[in-house]
PDB file of C-alpha atoms in Angstrom:
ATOM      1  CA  UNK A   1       0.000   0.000   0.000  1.00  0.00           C
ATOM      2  CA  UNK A   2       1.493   3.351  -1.049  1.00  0.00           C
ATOM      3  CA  UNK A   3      -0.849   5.082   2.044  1.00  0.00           C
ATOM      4  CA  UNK A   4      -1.870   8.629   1.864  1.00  0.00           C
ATOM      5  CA  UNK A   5      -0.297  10.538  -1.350  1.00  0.00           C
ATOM      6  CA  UNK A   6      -0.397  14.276  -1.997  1.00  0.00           C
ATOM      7  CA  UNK A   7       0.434  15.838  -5.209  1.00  0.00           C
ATOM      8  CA  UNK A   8       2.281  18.362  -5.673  1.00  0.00           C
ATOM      9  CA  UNK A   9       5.139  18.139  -3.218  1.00  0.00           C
ATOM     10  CA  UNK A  10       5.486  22.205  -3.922  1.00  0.00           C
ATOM     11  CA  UNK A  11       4.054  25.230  -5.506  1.00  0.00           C
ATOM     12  CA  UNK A  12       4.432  28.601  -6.022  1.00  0.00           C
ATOM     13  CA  UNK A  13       1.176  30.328  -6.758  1.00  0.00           C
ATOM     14  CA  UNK A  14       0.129  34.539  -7.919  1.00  0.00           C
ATOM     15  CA  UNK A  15      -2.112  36.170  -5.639  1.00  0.00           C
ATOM     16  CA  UNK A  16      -5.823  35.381  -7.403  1.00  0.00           C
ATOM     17  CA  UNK A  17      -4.718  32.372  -9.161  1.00  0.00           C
ATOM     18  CA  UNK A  18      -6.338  28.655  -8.191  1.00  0.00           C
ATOM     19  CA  UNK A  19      -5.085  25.401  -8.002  1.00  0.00           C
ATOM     20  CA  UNK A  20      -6.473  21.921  -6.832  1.00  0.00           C
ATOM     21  CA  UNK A  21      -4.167  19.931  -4.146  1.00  0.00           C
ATOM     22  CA  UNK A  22      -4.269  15.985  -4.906  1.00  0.00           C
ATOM     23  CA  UNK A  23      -4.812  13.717  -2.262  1.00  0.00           C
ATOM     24  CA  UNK A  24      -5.633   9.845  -2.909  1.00  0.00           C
ATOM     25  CA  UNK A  25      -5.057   6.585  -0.461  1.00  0.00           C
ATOM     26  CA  UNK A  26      -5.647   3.132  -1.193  1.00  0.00           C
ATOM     27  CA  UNK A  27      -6.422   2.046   2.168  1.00  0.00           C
ATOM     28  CA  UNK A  28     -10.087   1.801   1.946  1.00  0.00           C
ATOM     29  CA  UNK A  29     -10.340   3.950   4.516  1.00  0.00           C
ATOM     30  CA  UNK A  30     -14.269   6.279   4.398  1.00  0.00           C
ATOM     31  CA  UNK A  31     -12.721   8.804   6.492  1.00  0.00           C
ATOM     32  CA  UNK A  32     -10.737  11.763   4.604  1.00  0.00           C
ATOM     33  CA  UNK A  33      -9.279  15.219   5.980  1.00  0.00           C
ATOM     34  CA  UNK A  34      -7.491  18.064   4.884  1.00  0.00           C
ATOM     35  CA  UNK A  35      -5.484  20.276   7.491  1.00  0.00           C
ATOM     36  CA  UNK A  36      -3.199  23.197   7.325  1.00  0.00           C
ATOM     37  CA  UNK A  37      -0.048  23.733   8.898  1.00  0.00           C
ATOM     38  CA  UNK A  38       1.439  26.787   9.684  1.00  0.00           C
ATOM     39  CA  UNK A  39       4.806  27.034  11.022  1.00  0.00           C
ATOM     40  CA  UNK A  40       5.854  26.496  14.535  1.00  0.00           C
ATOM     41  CA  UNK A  41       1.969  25.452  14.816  1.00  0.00           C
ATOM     42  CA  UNK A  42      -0.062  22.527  15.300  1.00  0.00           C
ATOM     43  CA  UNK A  43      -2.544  21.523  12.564  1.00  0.00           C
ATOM     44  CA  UNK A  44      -5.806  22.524  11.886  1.00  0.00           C
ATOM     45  CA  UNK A  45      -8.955  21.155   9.877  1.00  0.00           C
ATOM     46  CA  UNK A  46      -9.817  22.660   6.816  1.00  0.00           C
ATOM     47  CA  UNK A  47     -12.483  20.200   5.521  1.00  0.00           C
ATOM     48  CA  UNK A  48     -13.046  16.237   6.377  1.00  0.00           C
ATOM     49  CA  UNK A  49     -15.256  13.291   4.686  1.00  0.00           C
ATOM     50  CA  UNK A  50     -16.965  10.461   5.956  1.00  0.00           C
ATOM     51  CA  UNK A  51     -17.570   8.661   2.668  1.00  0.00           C
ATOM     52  CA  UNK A  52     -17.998   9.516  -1.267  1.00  0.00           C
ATOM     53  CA  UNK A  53     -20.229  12.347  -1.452  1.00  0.00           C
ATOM     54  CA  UNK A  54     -20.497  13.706   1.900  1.00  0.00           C
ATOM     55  CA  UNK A  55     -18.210  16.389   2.580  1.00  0.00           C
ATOM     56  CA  UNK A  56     -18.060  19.001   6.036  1.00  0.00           C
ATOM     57  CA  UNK A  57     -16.075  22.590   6.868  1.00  0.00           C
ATOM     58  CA  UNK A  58     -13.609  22.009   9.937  1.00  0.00           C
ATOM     59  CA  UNK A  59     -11.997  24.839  11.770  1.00  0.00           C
ATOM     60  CA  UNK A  60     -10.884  27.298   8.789  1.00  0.00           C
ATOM     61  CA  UNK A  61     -12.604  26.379   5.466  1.00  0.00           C
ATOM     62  CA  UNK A  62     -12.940  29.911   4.271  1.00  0.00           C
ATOM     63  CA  UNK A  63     -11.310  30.640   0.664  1.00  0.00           C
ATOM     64  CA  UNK A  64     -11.289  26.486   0.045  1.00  0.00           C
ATOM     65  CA  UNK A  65     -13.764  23.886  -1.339  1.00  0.00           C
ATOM     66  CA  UNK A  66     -13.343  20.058  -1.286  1.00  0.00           C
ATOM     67  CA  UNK A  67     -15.302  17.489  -3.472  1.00  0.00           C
ATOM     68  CA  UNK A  68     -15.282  13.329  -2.415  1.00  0.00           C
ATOM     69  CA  UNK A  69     -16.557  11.789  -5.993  1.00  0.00           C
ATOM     70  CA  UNK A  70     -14.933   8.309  -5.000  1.00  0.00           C
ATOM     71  CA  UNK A  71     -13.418   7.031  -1.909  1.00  0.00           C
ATOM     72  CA  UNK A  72      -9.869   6.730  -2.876  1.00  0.00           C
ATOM     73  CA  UNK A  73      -9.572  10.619  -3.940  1.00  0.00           C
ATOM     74  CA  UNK A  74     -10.100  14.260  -2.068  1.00  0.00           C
ATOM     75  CA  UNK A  75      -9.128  17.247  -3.784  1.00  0.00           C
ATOM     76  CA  UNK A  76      -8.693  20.362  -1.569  1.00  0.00           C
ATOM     77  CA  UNK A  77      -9.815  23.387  -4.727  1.00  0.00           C
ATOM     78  CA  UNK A  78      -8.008  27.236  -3.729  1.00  0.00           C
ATOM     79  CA  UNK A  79     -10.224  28.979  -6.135  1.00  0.00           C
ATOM     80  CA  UNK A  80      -8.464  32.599  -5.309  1.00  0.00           C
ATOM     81  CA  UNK A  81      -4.936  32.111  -3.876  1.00  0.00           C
ATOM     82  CA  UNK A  82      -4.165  35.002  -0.983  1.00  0.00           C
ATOM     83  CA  UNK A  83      -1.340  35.359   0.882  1.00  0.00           C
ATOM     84  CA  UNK A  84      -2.914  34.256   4.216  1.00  0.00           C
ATOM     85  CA  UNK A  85      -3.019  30.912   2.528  1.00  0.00           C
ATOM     86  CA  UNK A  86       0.284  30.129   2.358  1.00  0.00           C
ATOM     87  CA  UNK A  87       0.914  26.897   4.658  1.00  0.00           C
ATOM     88  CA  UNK A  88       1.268  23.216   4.307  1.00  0.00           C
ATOM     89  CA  UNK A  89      -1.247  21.180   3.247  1.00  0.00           C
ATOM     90  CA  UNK A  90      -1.808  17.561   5.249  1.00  0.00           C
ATOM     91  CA  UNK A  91      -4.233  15.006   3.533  1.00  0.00           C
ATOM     92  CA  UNK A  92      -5.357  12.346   6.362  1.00  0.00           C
ATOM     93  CA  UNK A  93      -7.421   9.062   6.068  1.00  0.00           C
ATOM     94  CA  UNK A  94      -8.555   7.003   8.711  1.00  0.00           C
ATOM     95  CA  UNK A  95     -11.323   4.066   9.467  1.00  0.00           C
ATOM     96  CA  UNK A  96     -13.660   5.391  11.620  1.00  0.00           C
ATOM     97  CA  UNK A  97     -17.365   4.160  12.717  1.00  0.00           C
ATOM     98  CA  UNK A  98     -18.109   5.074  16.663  1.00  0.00           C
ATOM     99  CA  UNK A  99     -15.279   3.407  19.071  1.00  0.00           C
ATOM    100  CA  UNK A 100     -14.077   1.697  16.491  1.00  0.00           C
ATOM    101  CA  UNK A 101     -11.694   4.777  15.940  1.00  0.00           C
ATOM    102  CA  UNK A 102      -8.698   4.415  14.372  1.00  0.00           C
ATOM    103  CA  UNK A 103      -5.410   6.780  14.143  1.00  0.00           C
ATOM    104  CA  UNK A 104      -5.144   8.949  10.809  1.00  0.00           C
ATOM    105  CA  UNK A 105      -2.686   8.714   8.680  1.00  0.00           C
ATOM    106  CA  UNK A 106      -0.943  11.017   6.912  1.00  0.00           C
ATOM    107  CA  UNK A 107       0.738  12.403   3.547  1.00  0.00           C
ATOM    108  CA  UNK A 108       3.680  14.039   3.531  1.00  0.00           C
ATOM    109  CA  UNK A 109       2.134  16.990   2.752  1.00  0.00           C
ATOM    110  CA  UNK A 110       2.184  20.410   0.087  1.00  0.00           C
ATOM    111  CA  UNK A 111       3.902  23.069   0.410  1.00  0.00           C
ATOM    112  CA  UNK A 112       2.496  25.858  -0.791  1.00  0.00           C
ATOM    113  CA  UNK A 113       3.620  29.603  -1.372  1.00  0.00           C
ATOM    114  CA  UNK A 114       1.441  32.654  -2.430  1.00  0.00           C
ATOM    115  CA  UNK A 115       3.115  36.148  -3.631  1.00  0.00           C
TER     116      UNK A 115
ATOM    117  CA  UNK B   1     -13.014  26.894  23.020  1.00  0.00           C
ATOM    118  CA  UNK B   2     -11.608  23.288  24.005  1.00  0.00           C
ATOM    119  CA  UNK B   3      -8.356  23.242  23.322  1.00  0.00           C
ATOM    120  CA  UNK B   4      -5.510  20.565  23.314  1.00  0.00           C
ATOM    121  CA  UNK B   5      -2.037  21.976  24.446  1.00  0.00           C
ATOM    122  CA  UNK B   6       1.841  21.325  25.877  1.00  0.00           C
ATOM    123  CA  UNK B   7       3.205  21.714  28.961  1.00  0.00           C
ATOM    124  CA  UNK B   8       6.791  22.355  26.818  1.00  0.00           C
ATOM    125  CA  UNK B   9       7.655  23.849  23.328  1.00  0.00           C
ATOM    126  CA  UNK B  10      11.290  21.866  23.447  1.00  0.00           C
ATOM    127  CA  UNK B  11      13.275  19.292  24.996  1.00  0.00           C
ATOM    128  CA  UNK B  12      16.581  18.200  24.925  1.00  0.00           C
ATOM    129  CA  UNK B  13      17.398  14.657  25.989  1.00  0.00           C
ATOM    130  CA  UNK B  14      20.870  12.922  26.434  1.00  0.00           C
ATOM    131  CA  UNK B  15      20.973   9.807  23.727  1.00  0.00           C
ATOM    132  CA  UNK B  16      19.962   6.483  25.791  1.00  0.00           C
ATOM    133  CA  UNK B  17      18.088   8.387  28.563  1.00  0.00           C
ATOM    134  CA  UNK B  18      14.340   8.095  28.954  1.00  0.00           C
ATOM    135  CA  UNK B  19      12.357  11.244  27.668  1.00  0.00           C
ATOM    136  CA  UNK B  20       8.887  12.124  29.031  1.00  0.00           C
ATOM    137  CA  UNK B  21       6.354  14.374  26.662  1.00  0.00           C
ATOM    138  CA  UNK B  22       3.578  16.191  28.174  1.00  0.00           C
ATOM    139  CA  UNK B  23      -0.058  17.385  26.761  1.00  0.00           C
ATOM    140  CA  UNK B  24      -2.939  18.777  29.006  1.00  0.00           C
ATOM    141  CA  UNK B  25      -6.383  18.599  27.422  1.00  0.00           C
ATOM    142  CA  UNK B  26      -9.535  20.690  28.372  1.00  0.00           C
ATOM    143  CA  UNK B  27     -12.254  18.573  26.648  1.00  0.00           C
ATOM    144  CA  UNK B  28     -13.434  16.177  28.923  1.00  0.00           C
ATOM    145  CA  UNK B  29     -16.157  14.783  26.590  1.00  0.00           C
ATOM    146  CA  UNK B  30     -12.537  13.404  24.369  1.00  0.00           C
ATOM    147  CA  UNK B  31     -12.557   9.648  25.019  1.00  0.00           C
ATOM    148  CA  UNK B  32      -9.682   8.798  21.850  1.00  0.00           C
ATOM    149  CA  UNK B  33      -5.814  10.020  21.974  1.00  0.00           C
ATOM    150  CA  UNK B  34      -3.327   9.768  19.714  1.00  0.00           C
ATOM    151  CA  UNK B  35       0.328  10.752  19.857  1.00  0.00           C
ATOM    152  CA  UNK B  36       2.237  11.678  16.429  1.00  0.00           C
ATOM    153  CA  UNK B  37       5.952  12.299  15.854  1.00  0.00           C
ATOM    154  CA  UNK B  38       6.664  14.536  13.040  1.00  0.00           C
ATOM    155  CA  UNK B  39      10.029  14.911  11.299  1.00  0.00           C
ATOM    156  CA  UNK B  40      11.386  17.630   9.408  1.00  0.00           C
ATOM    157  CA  UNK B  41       9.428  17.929   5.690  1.00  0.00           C
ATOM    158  CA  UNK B  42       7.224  14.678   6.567  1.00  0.00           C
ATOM    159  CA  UNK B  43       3.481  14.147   7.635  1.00  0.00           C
ATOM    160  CA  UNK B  44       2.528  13.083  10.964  1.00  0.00           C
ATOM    161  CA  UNK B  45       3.038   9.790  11.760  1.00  0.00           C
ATOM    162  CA  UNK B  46       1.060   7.488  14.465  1.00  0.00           C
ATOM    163  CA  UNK B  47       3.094   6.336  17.477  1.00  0.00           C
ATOM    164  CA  UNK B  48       0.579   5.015  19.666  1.00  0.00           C
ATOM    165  CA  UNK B  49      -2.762   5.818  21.119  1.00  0.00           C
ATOM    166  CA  UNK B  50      -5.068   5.548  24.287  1.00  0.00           C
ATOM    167  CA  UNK B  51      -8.641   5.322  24.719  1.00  0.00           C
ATOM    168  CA  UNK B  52     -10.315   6.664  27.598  1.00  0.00           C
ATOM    169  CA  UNK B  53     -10.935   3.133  29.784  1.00  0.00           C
ATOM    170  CA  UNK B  54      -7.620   2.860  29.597  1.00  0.00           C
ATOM    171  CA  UNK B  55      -5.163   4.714  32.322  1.00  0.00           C
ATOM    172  CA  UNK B  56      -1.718   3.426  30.522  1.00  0.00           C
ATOM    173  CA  UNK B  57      -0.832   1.481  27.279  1.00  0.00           C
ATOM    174  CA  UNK B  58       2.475   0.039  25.724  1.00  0.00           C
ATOM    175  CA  UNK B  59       4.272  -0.229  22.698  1.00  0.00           C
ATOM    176  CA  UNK B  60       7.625  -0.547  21.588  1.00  0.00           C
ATOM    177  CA  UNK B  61       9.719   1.654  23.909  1.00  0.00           C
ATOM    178  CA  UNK B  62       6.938   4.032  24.214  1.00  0.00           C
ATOM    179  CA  UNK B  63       4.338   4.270  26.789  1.00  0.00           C
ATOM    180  CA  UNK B  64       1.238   6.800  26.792  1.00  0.00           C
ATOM    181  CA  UNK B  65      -0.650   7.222  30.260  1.00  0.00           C
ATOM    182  CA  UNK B  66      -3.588   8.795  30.233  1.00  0.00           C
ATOM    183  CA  UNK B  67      -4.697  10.906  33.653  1.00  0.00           C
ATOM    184  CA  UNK B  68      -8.689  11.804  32.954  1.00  0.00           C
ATOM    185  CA  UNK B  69      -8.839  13.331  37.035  1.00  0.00           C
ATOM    186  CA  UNK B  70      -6.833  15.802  35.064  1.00  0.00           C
ATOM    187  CA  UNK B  71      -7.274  15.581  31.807  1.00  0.00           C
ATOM    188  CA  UNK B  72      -3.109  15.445  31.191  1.00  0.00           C
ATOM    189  CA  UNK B  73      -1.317  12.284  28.806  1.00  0.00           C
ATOM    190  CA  UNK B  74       2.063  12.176  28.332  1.00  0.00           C
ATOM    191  CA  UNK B  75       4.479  10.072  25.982  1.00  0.00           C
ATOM    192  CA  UNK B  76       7.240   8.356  27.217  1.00  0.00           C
ATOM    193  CA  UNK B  77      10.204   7.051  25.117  1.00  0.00           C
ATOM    194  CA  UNK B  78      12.721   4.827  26.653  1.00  0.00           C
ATOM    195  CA  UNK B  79      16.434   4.522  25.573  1.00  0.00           C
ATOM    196  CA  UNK B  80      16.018   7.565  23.169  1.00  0.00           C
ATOM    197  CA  UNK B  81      17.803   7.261  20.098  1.00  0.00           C
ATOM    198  CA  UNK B  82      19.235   9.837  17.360  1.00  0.00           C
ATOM    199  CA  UNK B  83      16.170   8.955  15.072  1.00  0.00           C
ATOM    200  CA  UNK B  84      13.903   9.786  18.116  1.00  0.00           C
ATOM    201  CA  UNK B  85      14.582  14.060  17.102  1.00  0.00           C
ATOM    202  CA  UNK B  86      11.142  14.901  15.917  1.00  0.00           C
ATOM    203  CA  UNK B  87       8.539  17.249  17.424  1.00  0.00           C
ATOM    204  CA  UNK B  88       5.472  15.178  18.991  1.00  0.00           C
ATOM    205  CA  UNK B  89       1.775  16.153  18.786  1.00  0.00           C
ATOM    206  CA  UNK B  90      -0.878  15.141  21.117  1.00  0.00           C
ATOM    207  CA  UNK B  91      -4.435  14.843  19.402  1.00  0.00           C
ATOM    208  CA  UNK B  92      -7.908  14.219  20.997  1.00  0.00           C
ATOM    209  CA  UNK B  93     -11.164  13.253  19.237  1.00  0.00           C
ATOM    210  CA  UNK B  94     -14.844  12.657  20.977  1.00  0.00           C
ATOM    211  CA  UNK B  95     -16.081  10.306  19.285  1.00  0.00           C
ATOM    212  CA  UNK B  96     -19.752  10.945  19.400  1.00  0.00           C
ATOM    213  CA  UNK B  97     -19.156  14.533  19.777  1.00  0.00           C
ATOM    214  CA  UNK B  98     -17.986  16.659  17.007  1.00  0.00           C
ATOM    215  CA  UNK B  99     -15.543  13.433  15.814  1.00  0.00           C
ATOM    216  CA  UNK B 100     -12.862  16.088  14.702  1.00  0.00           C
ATOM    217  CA  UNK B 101      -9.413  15.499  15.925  1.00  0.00           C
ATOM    218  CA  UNK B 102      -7.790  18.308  17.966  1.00  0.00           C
ATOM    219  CA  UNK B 103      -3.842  18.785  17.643  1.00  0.00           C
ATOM    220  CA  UNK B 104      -1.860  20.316  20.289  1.00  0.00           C
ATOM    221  CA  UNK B 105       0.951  22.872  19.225  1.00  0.00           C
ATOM    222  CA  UNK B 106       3.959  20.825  19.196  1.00  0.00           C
ATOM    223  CA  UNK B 107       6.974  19.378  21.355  1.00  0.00           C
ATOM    224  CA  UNK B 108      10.019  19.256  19.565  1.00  0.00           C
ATOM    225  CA  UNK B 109      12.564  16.820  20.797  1.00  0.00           C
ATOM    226  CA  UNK B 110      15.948  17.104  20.458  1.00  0.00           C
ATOM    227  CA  UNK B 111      18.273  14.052  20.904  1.00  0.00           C
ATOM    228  CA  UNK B 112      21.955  14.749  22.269  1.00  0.00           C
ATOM    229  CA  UNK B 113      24.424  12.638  20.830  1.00  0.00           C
TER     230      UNK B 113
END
């Protein structure tokens, strides 16, 4: 199993421009998240899944939108890039129904840069 | 709001001595924790977790206790090694609550050679 992988590894992005961050796992897994990571800082939750074609906002979804078409894939959409939004990007899956809980796991994330 | 957070921003450990990571959590409602170590340029990656019948729980040369009276967990790595250098995030989730995993800033541990 390759796990959690996020495409790309880094960008560089113009203030107003938009770009789509690729996550996919191949773990099965109905959970999917996408957190933010800003330095020196723990992560928050931008948007999370419980299963193809449900999607919620987390802590800070302004200026992002997420789609779940299938259960393998969870794009995180910027639609107009702003400095604020400069970070990196975590993608997270996990198998979760009641106690059953189980850890996420992670990619190793995006980089992203907006001047 | 409820909040997840650590006692200390950094630690430095001697190589081969035991290290101790700390984490205080406010929610009381979280019943599911999770410790990750994250290295420089990487994701998060699971080290162990705890749920919340359970005071203390074991894995390889880690231990997580869990201390609901007052709401504090803490990570403890024995023998710490070179590759042990990361910095550690406690998490909490409630499960039939909001579900949403909370991170806590950040220790990062520094091994000494």
């Amino acid at each position: 199993n390759a796990g959690v992988t996020q495409t790309p590894k880094f960008r560089i992005l113009k203030i107003g421009q938009s770009m789509t961050l690729q996550c996919t796992q191949d773990m099965n897994h109905n959970y999917m998240y996408w957190y933010r990571q800003d330095p020196g800082m723990g992560l928050k939750l931008i948007y999370y899944s419980v299963g193809a074609g449900i999607t919620d906002k987390g802590e800070v979804p302004n200026g992002y939108n997420v789609s779940r078409s299938t259960t393998e894939d969870f794009p995180l959409r910027l639609e107009l890039a702003a400095p604020s939004q400069t970070s990196v990007y975590f993608c997270a899956s996990s198998y979760s129904e009641g106690l059953r809980n189980q850890p996420q796991h992670f990619g190793d994330g995006t980089r992203l840069s907006i001047l | 709001g409820e909040s997840v957070g650590l006692h200390l921003p950094t630690l430095s450990v001697q190589e081969g001595d035991n290290s101790i990571i700390n984490c205080a959590y406010s929610n009381s409602a979280s019943d599911y924790f999770i410790w990750y170590k994250q290295e420089s340029g990487k994701g998060p990656q699971f080290i162990i977790d705890i749920r919340s019948n359970m005071d203390k729980r074991q894995g390889q040369r880690v231990t997580v206790l869990l201390n609901k009276t007052v709401k504090h967990l803490s990570l403890q790595i024995a023998a710490t090694q070179p590759g042990d250098s990361a910095v550690y995030f406690c998490a909490e989730i409630e499960t039939f609550g909001n579900e949403k995993l909370t991170f806590g800033t950040g220790t990062r541990l520094t091994i000494i050679p």
